[in-house]
mmCIF file of C-alpha atoms in Angstrom:
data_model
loop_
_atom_site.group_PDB
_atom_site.id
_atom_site.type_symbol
_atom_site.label_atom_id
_atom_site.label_comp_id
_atom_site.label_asym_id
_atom_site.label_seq_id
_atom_site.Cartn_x
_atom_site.Cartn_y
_atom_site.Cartn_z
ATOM 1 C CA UNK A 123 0.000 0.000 0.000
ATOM 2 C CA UNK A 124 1.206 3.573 -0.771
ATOM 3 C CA UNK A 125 0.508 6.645 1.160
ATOM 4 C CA UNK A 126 0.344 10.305 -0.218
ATOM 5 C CA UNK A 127 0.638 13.361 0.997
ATOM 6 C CA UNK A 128 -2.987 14.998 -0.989
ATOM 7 C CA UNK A 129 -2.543 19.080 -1.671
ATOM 8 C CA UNK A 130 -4.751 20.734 -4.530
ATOM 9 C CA UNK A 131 -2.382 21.088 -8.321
ATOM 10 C CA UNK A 132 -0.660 24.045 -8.913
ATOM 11 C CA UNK A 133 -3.723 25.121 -11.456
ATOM 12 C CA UNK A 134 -6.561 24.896 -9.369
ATOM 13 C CA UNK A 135 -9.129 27.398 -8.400
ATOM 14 C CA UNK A 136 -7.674 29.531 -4.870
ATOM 15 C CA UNK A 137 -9.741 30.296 -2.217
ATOM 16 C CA UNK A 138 -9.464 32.876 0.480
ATOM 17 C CA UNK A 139 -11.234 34.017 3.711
ATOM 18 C CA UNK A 140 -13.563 36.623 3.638
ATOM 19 C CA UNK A 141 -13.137 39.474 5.914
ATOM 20 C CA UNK A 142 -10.550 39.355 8.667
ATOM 21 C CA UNK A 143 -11.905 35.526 9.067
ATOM 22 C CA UNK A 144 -9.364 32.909 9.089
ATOM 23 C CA UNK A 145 -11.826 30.036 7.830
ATOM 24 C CA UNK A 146 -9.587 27.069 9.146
ATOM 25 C CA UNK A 147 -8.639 28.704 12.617
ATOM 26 C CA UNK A 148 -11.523 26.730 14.529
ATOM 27 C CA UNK A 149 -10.924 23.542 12.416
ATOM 28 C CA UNK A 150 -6.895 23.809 14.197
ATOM 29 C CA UNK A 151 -7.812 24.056 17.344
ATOM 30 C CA UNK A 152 -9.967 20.964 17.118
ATOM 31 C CA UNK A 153 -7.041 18.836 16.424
ATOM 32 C CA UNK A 154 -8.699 16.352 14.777
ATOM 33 C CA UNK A 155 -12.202 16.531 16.923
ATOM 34 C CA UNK A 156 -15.387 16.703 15.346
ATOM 35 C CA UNK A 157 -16.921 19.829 15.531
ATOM 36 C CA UNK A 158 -20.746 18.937 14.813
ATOM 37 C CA UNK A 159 -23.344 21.845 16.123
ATOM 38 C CA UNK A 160 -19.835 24.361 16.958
ATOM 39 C CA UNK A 161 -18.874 25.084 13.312
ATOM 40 C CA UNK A 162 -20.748 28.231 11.879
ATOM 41 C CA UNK A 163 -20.143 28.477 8.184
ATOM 42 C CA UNK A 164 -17.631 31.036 6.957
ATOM 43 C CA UNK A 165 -17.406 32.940 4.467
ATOM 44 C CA UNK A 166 -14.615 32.577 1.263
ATOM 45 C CA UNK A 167 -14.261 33.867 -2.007
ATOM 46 C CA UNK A 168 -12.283 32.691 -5.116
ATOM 47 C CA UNK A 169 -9.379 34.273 -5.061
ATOM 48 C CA UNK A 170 -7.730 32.488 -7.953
ATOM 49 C CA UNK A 171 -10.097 31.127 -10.535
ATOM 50 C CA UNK A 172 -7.516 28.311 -11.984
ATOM 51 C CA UNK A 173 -7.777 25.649 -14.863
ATOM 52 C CA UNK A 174 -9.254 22.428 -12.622
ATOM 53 C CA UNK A 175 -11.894 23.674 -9.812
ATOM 54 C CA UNK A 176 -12.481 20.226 -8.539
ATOM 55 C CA UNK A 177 -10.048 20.220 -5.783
ATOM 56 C CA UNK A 178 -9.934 24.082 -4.645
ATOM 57 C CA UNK A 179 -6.801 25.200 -2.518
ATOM 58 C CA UNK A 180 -7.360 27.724 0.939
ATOM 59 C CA UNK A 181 -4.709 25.907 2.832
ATOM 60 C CA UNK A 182 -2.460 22.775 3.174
ATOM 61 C CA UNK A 183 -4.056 20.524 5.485
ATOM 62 C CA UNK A 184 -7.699 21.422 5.197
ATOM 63 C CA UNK A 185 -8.511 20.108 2.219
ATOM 64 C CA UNK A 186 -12.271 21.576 0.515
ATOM 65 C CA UNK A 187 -14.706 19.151 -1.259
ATOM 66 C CA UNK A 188 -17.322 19.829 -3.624
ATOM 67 C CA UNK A 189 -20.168 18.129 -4.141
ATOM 68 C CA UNK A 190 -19.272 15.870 -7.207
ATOM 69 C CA UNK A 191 -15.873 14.741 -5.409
ATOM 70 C CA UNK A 192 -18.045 13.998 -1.942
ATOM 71 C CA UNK A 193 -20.373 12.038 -4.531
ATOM 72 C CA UNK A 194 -17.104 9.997 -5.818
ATOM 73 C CA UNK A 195 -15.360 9.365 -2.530
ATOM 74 C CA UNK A 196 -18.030 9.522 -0.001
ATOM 75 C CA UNK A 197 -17.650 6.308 1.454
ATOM 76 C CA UNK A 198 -13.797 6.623 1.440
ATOM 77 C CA UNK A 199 -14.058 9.461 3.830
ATOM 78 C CA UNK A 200 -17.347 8.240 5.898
ATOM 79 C CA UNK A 201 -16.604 8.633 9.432
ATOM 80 C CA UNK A 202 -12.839 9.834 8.375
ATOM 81 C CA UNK A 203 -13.567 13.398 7.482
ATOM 82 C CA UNK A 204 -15.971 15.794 8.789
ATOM 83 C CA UNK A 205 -17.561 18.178 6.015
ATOM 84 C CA UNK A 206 -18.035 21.239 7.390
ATOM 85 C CA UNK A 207 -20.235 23.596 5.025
ATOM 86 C CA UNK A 208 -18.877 27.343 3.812
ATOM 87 C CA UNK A 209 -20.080 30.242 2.239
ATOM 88 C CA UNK A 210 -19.326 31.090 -1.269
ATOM 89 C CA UNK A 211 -21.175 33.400 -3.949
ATOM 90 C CA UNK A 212 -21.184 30.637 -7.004
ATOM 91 C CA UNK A 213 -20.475 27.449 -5.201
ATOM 92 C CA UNK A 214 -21.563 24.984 -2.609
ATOM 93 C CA UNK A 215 -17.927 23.799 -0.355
ATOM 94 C CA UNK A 216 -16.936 21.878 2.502
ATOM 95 C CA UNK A 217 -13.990 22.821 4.700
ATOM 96 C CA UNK A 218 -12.856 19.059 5.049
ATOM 97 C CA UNK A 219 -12.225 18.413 8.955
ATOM 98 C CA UNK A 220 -9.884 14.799 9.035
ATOM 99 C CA UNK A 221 -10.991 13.427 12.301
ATOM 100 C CA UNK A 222 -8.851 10.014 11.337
ATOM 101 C CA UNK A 223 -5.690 10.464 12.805
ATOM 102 C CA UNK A 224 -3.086 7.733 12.951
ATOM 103 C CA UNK A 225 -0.012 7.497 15.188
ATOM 104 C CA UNK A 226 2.204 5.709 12.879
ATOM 105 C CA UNK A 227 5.069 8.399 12.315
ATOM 106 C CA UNK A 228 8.974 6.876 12.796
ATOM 107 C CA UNK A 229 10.383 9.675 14.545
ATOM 108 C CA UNK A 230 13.653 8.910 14.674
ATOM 109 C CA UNK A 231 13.200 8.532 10.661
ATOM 110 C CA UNK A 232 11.580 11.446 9.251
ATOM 111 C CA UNK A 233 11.655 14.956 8.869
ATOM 112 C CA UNK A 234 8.725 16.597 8.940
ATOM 113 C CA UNK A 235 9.444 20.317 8.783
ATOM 114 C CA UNK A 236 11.126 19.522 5.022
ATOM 115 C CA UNK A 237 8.182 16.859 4.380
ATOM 116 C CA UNK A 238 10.500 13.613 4.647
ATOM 117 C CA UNK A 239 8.122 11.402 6.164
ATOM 118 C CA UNK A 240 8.959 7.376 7.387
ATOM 119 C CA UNK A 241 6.205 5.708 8.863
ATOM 120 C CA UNK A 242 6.175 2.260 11.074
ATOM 121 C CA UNK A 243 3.996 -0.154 9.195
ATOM 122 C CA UNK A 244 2.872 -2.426 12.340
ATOM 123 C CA UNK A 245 0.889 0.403 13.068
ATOM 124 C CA UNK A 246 -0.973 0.819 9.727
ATOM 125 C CA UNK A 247 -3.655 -1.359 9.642
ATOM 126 C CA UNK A 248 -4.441 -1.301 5.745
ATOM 127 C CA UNK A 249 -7.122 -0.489 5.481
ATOM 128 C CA UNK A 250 -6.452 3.822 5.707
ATOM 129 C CA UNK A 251 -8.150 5.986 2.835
ATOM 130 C CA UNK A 252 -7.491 9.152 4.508
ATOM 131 C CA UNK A 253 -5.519 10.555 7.569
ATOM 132 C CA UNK A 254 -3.225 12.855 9.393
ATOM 133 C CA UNK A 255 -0.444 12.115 11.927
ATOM 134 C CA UNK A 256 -0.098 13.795 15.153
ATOM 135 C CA UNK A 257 2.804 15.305 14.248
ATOM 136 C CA UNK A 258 1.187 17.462 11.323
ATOM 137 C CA UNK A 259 -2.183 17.660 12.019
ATOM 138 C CA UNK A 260 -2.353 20.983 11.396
ATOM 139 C CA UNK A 261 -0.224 20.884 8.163
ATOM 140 C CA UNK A 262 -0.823 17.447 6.039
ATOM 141 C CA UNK A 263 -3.039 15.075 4.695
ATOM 142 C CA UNK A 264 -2.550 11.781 3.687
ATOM 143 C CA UNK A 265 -4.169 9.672 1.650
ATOM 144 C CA UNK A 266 -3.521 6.077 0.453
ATOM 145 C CA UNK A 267 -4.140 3.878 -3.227
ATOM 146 C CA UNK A 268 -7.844 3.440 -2.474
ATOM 147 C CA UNK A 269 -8.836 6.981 -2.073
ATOM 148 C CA UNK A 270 -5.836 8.435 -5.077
ATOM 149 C CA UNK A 271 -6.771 5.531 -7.821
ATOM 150 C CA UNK A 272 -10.952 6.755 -6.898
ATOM 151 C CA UNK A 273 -9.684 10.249 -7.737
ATOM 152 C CA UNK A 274 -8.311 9.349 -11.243
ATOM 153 C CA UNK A 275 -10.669 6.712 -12.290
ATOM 154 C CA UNK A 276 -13.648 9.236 -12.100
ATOM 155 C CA UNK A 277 -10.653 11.734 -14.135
ATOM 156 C CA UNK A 278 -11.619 14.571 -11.099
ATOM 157 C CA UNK A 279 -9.066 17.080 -11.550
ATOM 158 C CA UNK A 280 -7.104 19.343 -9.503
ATOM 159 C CA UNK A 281 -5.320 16.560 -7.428
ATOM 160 C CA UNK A 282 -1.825 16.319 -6.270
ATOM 161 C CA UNK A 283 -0.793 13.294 -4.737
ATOM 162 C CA UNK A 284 2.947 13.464 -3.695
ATOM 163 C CA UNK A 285 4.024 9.621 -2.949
ATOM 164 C CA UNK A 286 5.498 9.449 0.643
ATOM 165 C CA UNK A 287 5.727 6.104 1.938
ATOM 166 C CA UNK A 288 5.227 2.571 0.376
ATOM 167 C CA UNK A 289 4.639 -0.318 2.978
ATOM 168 C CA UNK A 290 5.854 -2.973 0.552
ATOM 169 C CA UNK A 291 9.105 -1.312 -0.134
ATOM 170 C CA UNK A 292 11.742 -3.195 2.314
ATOM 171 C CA UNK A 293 14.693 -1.780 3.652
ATOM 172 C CA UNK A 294 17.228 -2.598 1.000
ATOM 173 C CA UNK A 295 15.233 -0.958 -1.662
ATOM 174 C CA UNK A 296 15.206 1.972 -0.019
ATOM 175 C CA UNK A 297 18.904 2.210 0.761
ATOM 176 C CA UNK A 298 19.519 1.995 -2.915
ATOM 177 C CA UNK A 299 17.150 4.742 -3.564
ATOM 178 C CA UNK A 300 18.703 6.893 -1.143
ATOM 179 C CA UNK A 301 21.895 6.046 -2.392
ATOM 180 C CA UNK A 302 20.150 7.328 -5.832
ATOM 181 C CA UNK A 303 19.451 10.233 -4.102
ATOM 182 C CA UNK A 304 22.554 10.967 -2.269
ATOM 183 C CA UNK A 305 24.100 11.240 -5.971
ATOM 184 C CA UNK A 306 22.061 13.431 -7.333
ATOM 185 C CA UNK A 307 22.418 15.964 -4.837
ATOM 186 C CA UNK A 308 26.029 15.417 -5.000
ATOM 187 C CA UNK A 309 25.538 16.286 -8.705
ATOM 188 C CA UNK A 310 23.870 19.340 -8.534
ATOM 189 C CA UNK A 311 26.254 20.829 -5.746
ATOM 190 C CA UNK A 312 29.286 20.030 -8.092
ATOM 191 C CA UNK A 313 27.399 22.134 -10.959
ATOM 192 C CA UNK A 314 26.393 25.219 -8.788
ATOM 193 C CA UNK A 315 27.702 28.347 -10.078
ATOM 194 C CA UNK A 316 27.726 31.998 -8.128
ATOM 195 C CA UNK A 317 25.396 31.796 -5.051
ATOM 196 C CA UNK A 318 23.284 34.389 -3.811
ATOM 197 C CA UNK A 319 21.675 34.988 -0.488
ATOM 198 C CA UNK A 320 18.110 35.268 -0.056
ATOM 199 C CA UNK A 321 16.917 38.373 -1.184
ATOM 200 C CA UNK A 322 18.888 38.298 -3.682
ATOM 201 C CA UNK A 323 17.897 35.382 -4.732
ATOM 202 C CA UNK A 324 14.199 35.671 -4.188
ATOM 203 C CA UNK A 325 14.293 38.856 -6.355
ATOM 204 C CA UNK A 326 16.283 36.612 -9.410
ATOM 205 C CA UNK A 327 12.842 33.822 -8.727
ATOM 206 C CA UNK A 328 10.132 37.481 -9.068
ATOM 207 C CA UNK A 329 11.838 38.188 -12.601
ATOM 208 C CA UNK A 330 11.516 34.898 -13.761
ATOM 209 C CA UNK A 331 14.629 32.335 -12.927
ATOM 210 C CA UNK A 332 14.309 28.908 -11.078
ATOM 211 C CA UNK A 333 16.546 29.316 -7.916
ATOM 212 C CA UNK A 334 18.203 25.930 -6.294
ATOM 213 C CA UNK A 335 19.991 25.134 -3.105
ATOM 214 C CA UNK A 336 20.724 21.224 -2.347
ATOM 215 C CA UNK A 337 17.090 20.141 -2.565
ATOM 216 C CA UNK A 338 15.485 22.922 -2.332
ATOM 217 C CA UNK A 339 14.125 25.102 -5.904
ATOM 218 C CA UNK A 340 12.029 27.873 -6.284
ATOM 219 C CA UNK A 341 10.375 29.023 -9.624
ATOM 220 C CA UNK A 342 7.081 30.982 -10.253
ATOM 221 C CA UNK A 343 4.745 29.503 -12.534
ATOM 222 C CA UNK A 344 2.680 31.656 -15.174
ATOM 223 C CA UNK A 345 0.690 33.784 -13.143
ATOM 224 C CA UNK A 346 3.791 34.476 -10.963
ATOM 225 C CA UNK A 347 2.906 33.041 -7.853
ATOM 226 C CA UNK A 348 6.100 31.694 -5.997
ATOM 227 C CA UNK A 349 6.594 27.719 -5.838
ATOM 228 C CA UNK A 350 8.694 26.113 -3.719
ATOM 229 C CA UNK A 351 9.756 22.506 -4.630
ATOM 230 C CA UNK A 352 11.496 19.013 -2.802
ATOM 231 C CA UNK A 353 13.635 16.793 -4.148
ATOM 232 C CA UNK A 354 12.439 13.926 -3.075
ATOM 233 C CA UNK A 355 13.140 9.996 -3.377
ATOM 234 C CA UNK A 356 12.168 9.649 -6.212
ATOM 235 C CA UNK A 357 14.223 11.541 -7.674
ATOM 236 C CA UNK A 358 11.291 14.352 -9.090
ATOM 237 C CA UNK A 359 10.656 17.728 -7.122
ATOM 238 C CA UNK A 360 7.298 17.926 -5.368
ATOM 239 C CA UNK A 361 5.819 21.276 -6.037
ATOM 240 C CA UNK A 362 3.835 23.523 -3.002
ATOM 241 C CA UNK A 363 2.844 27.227 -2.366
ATOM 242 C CA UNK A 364 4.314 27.146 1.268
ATOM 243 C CA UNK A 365 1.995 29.500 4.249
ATOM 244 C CA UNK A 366 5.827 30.124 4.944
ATOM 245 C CA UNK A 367 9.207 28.807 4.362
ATOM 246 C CA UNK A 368 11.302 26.943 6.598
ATOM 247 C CA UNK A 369 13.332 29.528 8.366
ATOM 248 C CA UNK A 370 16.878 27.303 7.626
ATOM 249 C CA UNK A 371 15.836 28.056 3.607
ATOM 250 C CA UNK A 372 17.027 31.936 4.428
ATOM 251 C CA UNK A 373 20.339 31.050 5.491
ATOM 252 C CA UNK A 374 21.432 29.058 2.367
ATOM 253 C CA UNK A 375 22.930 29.552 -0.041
ATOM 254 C CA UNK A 376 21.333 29.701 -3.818
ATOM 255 C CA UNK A 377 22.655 29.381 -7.086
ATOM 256 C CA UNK A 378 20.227 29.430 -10.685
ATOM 257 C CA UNK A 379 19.165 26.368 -12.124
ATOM 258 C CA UNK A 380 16.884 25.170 -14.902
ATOM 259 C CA UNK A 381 13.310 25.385 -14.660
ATOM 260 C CA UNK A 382 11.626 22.159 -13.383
ATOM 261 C CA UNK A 383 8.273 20.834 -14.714
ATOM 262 C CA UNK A 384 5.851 21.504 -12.142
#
């Protein structure tokens, strides 16, 4: 079974709170409790209107369903996700409120705050569609096969499923990956040229340049919104618009680099 970490593609439809409202504030405090009679819908507007509306972004972590997904998945997120109902001028959303929360992070193995996530399989029980971990349950949702291979067999668009963790992969395998890994990271300090702190740096990524430092990149895509993106195992970058950056990020060290597919 593989597990994904489920964000909305870099072309959907953006949402935003309404007011001086911050829609997902009482769905954080919850942490992962059902809110039932307490939630009072808020208010959004679209504040991007993107190619795929689908899957609409307001935040990592809270993900918002529309009708035709809920009708697609429903039973994948019965009991697992709490739809909570907003207000919007054209459309009818649900501020998604994951009440399934499994303890099955590996510590000692991952790295949250840069999104490197192991997890300890004896306590997946295989049957997960959709959940968050302790750790980040105010920042991530996963998702596994069942509820991703749903998603692409009705063709809903807007998706971005970033593969995390695979419970059939043994240890081996995934020493050779790293190894994989390890190299090309190697390669792409090698072929750095002049570096430039951040500012700098961020100003080169406004005008139109991909900006790289060890596995980090940053490139805006066509409506000139910022992206930062991963390297991750498997060997692609995985592509997010950050509520803020890692505060180690503005310390490094960045040099230009080509312009990933994102």
């Amino acid at each position: 079974m593989k597990i994904y970490r489920l964000d909305s593609s870099e072309d959907s439809m953006a949402l935003a709170s309404k007011g001086n409202t911050i829609v997902t504030e009482q769905v954080r405090m919850a942490k992962g409790k059902p809110l039932n009679e307490r939630w009072a819908p808020q208010e959004v507007y679209t504040y991007k209107k993107g190619k795929k509306r689908d899957f609409p972004h307001l935040r990592s972590g809270f993900p918002i369903f529309i009708p035709k997904v809920i009708e697609v998945v429903h039973d994948l997120i019965d009991k697992k996700v709490e739809l909570l109902p907003l207000l919007h001028e054209e459309l009818e959303l649900y501020l998604g409120n994951v009440t399934e929360i499994v303890d099955c992070l590996d510590v000692e193995k991952s790295n949250p705050r840069y999104y490197e996530f192991s997890f300890r399989n004896e306590r997946i029980a295989g049957n997960e569609t959709i959940f968050k971990i302790p750790e980040r349950i105010h920042a991530d949702v996963f998702v596994t096969d069942a509820f991703r291979d749903r998603v692409l067999q009705a063709k809903l668009k807007g998706f971005e499923f970033t593969e995390v963790w695979d419970t059939g992969t043994t240890d081996d395998m995934r020493q050779e990956q790293q190894q994989k890994y390890e190299d090309l990271l190697a390669s792409i300090d090698r072929n750095k040229g002049q570096e430039f702190a951040w500012n700098d740096m961020y100003a080169m990524v406004e005008a139109g340049k991909a900006m790289a430092s060890g596995k980090w990149k940053l490139q805006a895509d066509a409506n000139g919104e910022i992206w930062l993106g991963q390297l991750a195992d498997d060997l692609a970058y995985h592509w997010m618009i950050p509520a803020f950056y890692p505060l180690p990020l503005y310390d490094m060290k960045w040099h230009e680099a080509e312009r990933s597919a994102m």
